[in-house]
């Protein structure tokens, strides 16, 4: 008898303990349900803004305007607690959005049209948030749209913005799933941080080990195909000087040893020989070519380096003068043209890396013939008569002849020096803002304005050399560069774009002559930033005074971007194979799959161990009650976690359809009976399973 009483006391004590457990879980200091929902919705709207804003750069103006209007409308409804538009009011908006996308793109699928349509759908869905299910739809749609950002840009800022947006979306997702109770924002933030931290090892393993393909699955991102260089396949007055204000990066170089001095940093690009009186372009077809490209280089002047070239939509590559052989880059299939220009077999429409070797002491084109040099003497008829006259006077003054200048290297050098001396002593100025020129642009530059940028001096020099019967051509590219002290890479910017001349001398071959070095020696010897400092144009470029910290900030940011480019965006299949080979793995598909599966198993096992260690005993009855409240919330009946089953039943009988009331009444009364009555101690596992099954199958419908 005493044993029975003891057992009864134990059962009653267990029932009371479970009741206290439910009370602890459900009866905690709460923010009101409406205030909590409003707070979560505002966080969701902030996350949606981070998802949408990066797309503004490529969306049509009307799509951007509509998205902003819908977003501010939802914010206004949330802050003022106004009711959302009815479902029938949303239908015309949906039809209008689909029609606008169709008119703009001619389809609703594809990258541009599909992303635009998804963004509009998400914005419209924000206006009809009525139940938790609608919030889930917006959250998961936002997760998907986050991925579409990388179809347009894979830059570091976009990646950072994505991480912030993911954290906010997880914050809202966590808050919405906390049905029984609310948590302080700091605790939810720690929970989200733990989720993100646990995902990092798996993400890194997948990035390093998952088999990579040679190109992206859905084509190149938009920023990969955007032109990032100002050099073109033609040169006319102003075509290079307009790049002065561009701080965009053309390429980065890393030298295996100490880099050459600034005066030797000539990065060779397009070579121009045809002149129509205003514009220099490459020859469409040469009259004759030399037997082969002949380069005699001094081995002691060899320079080894690697280049990370930004996309520019052309086929040319840049190399320090002069590359003796084409780099060994299989995917680019580079080759040297007869003009010693390095070109790729395909357009550079994505960031590429290649290693090269150049020689700063060389002789180029010693095997040229009279026939192959004839093209480099061409001048248009009827242009620049004063320049022609000046060349004739110079020839008479030096007692030379047109044929003698070409045959005798000493005579040609005398003409070259005479023209350079004319630039040095003739009152010419190197200006960053050259004036506009008319039809006879060389004449106007030489004898009227005497103000010009590098392309003016190179063009005028080549015209004078050809008028003196000396083969000459214009070479464009970049001159100089800036070492980033943070990562050691040399950064060559668009503002470093430059043009110089080459003349052919019998004993030396093609010889570089840069008239800019005569007029503005600081530009060549110490670089454009130093020239700008002396002219007071760019304090940021040199870091003088109070702006030095901005220069340091720029160096650090560019080094960070470069690391992102080098180790993330440039992680090609070749680099993956090299990494696996370095750690002793055979980089074939089977090995990669096995390594990835093993790493995944270890990570998941570690997460499982951590989860089991922190696992707490759950109340199955409380979980079933939370599921019931979610079912009712989907039908439009929201309830606080502290609302008792009997009170919830009163609301259910008023708001549910008649067909759903009986099932709801039976379930709620069972909750009340098994939680609060003396029968709570005798609830079996079978009864709990039956109750949970009934709740899962319960699909309530709201009264019409």
PDB file of C-alpha atoms in Angstrom, residues 71 125 135 195 212 215 300 328 331 347 378 665:
ATOM      1  CA  UNK A  71      10.054  48.158 -50.907  1.00  0.00           C
ATOM      2  CA  UNK A 125       5.399  38.853 -52.219  1.00  0.00           C
ATOM      3  CA  UNK A 135       7.807  34.817 -44.709  1.00  0.00           C
ATOM      4  CA  UNK A 195      25.587  28.414 -37.895  1.00  0.00           C
ATOM      5  CA  UNK A 212      36.542  22.359 -61.129  1.00  0.00           C
ATOM      6  CA  UNK A 215      34.744  27.878 -67.264  1.00  0.00           C
ATOM      7  CA  UNK A 300      72.132  39.034 -68.313  1.00  0.00           C
ATOM      8  CA  UNK A 328      53.874  29.099 -71.819  1.00  0.00           C
ATOM      9  CA  UNK A 331      44.711  28.206 -72.517  1.00  0.00           C
ATOM     10  CA  UNK A 347      39.784  37.590 -76.576  1.00  0.00           C
ATOM     11  CA  UNK A 378      54.037  55.462 -95.503  1.00  0.00           C
ATOM     12  CA  UNK A 665     -11.467  20.776 -30.800  1.00  0.00           C
TER      13      UNK A 665
END
